[in-house]
Coordinates of C-alpha atoms in Angstrom, one line a residue:
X1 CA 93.2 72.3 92.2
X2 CA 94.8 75.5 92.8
X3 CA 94.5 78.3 90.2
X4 CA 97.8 77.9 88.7
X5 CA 96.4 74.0 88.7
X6 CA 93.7 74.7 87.5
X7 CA 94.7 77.3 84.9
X8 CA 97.1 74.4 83.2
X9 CA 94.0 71.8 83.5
X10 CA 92.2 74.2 81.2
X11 CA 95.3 75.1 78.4
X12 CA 95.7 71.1 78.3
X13 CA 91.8 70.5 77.7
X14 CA 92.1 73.0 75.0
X15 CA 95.4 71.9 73.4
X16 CA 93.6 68.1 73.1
X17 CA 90.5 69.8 71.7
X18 CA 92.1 71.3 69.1
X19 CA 93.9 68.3 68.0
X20 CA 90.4 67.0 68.1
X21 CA 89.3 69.5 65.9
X22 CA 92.1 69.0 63.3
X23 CA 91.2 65.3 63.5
X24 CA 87.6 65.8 62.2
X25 CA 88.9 68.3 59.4
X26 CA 91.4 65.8 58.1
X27 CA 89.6 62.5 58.5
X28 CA 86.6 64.7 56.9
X29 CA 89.0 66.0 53.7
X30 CA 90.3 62.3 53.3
X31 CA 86.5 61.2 53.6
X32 CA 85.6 63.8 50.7
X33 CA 88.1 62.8 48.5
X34 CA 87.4 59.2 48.7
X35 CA 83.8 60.0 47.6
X36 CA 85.0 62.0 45.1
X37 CA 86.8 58.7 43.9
X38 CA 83.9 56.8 43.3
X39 CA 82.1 59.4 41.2
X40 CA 85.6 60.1 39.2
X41 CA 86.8 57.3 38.5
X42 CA 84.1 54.9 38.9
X43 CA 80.4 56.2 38.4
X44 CA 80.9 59.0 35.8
X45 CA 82.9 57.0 33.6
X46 CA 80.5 54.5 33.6
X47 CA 77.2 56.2 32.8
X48 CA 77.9 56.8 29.6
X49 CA 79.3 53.2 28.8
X50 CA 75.4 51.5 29.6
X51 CA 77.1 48.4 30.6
X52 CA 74.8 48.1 33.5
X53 CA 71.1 49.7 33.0
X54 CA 69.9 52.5 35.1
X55 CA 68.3 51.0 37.8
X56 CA 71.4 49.0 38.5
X57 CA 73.7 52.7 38.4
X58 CA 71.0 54.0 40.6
X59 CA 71.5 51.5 43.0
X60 CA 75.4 51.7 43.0
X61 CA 75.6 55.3 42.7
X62 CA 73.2 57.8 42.7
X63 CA 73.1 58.1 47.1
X64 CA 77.1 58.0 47.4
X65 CA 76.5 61.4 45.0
X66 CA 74.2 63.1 47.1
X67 CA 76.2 62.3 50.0
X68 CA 79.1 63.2 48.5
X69 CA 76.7 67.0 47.7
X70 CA 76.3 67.0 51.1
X71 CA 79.7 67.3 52.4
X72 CA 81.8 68.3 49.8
X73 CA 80.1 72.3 50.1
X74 CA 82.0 72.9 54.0
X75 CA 85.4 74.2 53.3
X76 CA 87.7 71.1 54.5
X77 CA 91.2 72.9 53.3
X78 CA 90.7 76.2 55.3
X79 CA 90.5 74.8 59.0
X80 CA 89.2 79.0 59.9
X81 CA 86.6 78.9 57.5
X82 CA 85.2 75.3 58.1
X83 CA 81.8 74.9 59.9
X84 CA 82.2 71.9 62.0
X85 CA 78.7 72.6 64.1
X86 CA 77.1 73.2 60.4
X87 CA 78.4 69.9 59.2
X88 CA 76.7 68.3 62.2
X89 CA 73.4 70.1 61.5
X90 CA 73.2 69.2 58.1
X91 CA 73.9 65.6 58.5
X92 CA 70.7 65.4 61.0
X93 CA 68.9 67.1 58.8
X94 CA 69.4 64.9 56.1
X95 CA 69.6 61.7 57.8
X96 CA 67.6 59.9 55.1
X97 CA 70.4 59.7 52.8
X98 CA 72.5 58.2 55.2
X99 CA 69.9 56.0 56.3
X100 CA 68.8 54.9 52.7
X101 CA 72.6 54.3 51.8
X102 CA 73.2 52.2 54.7
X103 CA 70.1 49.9 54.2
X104 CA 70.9 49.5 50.6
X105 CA 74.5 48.8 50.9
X106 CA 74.3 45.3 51.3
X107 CA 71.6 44.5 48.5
X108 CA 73.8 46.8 46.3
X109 CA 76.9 44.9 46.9
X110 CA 75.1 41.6 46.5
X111 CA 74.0 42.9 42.7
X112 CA 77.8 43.8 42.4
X113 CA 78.7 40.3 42.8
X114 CA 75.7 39.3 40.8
X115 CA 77.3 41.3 38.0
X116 CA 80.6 41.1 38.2
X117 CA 79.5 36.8 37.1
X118 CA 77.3 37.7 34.6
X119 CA 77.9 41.2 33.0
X120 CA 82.0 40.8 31.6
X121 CA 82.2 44.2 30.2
X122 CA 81.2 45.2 33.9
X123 CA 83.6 43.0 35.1
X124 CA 86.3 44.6 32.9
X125 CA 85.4 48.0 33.6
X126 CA 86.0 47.7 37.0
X127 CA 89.3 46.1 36.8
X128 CA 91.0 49.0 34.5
X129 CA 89.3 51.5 36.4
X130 CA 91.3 50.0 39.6
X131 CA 94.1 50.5 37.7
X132 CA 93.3 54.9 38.2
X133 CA 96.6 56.3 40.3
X134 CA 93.3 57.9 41.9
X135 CA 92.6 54.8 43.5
X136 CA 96.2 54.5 45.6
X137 CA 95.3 50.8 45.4
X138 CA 91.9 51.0 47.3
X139 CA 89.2 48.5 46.1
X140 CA 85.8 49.7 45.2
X141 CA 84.4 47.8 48.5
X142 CA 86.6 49.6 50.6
X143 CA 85.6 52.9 49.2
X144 CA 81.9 51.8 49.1
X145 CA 81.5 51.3 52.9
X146 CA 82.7 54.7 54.0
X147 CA 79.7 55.9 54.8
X148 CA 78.5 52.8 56.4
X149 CA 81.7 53.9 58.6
X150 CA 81.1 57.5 59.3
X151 CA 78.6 58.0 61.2
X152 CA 80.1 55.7 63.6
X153 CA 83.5 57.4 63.6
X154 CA 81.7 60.7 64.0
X155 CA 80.0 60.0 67.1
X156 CA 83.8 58.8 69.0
X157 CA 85.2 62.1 67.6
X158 CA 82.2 64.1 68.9
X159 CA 82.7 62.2 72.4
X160 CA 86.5 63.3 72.5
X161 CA 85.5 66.6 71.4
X162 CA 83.0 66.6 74.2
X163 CA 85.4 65.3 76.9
X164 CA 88.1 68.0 75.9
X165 CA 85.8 70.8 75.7
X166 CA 85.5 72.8 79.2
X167 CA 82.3 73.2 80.6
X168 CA 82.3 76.7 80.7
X169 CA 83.6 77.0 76.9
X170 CA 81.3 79.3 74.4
X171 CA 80.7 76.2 72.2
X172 CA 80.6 73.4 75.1
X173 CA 76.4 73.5 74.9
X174 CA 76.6 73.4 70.9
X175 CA 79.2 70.3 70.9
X176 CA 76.8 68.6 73.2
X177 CA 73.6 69.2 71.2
X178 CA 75.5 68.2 68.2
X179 CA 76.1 64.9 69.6
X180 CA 72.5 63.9 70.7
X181 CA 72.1 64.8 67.0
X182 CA 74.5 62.4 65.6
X183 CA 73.8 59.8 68.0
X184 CA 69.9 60.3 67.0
X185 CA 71.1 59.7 63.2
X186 CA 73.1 56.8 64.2
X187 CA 69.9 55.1 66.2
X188 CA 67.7 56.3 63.1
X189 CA 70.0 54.7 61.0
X190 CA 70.1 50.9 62.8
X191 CA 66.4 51.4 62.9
X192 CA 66.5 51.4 58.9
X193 CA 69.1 48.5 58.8
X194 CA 66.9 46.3 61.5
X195 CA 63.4 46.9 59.9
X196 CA 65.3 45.9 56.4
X197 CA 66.6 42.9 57.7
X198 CA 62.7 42.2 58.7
X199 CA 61.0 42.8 55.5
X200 CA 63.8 40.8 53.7
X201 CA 63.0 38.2 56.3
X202 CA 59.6 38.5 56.0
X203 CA 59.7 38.0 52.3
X204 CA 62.0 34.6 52.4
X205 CA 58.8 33.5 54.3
X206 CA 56.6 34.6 51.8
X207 CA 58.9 32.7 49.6
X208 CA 58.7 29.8 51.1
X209 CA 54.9 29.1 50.4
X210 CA 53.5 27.3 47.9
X211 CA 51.9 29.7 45.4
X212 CA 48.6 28.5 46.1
X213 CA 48.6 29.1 49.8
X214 CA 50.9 32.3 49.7
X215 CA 49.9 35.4 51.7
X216 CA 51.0 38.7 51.4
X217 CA 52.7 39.9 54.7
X218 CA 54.5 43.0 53.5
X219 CA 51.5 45.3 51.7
X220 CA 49.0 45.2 54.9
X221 CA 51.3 46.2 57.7
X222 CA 54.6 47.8 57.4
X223 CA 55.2 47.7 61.3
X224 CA 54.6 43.9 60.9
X225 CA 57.9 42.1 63.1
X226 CA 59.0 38.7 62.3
X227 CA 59.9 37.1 65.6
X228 CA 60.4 33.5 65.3
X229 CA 59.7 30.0 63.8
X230 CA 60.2 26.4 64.0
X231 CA 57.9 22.9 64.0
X232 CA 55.7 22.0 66.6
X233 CA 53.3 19.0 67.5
X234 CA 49.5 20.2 67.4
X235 CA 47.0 17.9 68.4
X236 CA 44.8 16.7 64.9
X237 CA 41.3 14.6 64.7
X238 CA 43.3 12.0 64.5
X239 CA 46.0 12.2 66.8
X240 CA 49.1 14.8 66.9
X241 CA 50.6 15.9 63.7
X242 CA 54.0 18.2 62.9
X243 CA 53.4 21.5 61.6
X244 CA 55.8 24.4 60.6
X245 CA 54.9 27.8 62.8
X246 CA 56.3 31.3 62.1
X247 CA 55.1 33.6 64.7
X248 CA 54.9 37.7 63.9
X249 CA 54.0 40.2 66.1
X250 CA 50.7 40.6 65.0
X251 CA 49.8 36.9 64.1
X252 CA 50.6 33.4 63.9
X253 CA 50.8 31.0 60.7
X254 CA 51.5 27.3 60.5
X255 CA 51.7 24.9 57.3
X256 CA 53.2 21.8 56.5
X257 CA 56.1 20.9 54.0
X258 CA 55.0 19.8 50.5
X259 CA 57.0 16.6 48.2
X260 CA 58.9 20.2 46.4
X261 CA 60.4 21.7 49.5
X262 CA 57.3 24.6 49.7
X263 CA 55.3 24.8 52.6
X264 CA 51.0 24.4 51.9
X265 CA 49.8 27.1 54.3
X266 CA 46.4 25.8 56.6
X267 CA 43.8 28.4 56.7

């Protein structure tokens, strides 16, 4: 490229980072408000009500606040005074909200549904407080799983704001430290959601004993992986015989199905 090339190369980068830019500040105002939302018109209300006990508000509510604490102090309505890079920085510094939020969003939204059948004054609660103009006709869910989303839709943005950011621009190092950051938070975070999904695995297992034979897997080893299980001939006294296997990645266990459905553990 020639300079003149070269020169309009540069003022195009920087008109697409900007928009870039704006796009963080307005998805991240629209992201604020929705949180606010929740708290508003959903979780304050309802404290007070005790239609649900504490350990059940808890569970719906209490990390969507301190996520919403986290964000809500950077200035989202002066695009001057906002500290995009600060944002970033706190986010990886507090990754265990976001981590804690994701790996109890589904076991949250499966008490929902466990409530919304049993508890009526819950279930009524909810459906007046749909009925807020706040809520511009958004469901709980689809307020709930923001954060599940953002993380996610931070990383593209960060990407863009990467690609659009000239190499020899004042903040190109800081945008790119920013987002090993945020991909670090989003690794951290599956991490959380995989080694859930084990112990919840893990426990169906346990479950699945007869409470004679039952062992527990979870207390001894927290690292313990589940990797697979099935039924399998192994050669008896008295000729072969089919047993149940469930292999981890620290041992093997095998047992065979008793007249309820439970599986008698052999030592």
């Amino acid at each position: 490229l020639n300079s003149a090339d070269a020169l309009e190369h540069r003022e195009n980068l920087l008109k697409k980072r900007v928009h870039v830019i704006r796009e963080i500040i307005s998805t991240e105002k629209v992201y604020i408000n929705r949180l606010k939302i929740v708290l508003e018109v959903f979780a304050i209300p309802l404290k007070p009500l005790k239609i649900i006990d504490c350990q059940d508000y808890a569970k719906q509510f209490d990390l969507l606040e301190r996520l919403f604490e986290l964000h809500v102090k950077y200035d989202v309505e002066d695009e001057s005074q906002f500290d995009l890079m600060g944002l970033f920085d706190d986010i990886s510094l507090n990754v265990e909200i976001y981590s804690n939020y994701l790996v109890n969003y589904e076991p949250a939204m499966q008490r929902r549904g466990h409530l919304l059948t049993t508890n009526r004054k819950f279930g009524d609660f909810l459906e007046k407080a749909l009925k807020d103009p706040q809520c511009c006709n958004l469901g709980l869910e689809s307020l709930l799983i923001l954060p599940v989303q953002r993380i996610p839709r931070y990383r593209l943005l960060l990407e863009q704001l990467i690609k659009y950011t000239p190499v020899d621009h004042p903040e190109y190092a800081l945008v790119q430290e920013e987002l090993v950051k945020i991909c670090d938070v989003a690794q951290y975070n599956n991490e959380a959601i995989r080694a859930r999904e084990n112990r919840q695995q893990i426990m169906e297992i346990m479950m699945s004993f007869e409470s004679r034979s039952r062992i527990d897997l979870l207390s001894d080893d927290n690292k313990r992986r589940y990797i697979k299980d099935g039924s399998l001939l192994r050669q008896c006294r008295r000729g072969p015989k089919e047993f149940h296997f469930w292999l981890f990645s620290d041992k093997l266990l095998y047992g065979q199905r008793n007249p309820l459905g439970l599986y008698v553990l052999n030592r």
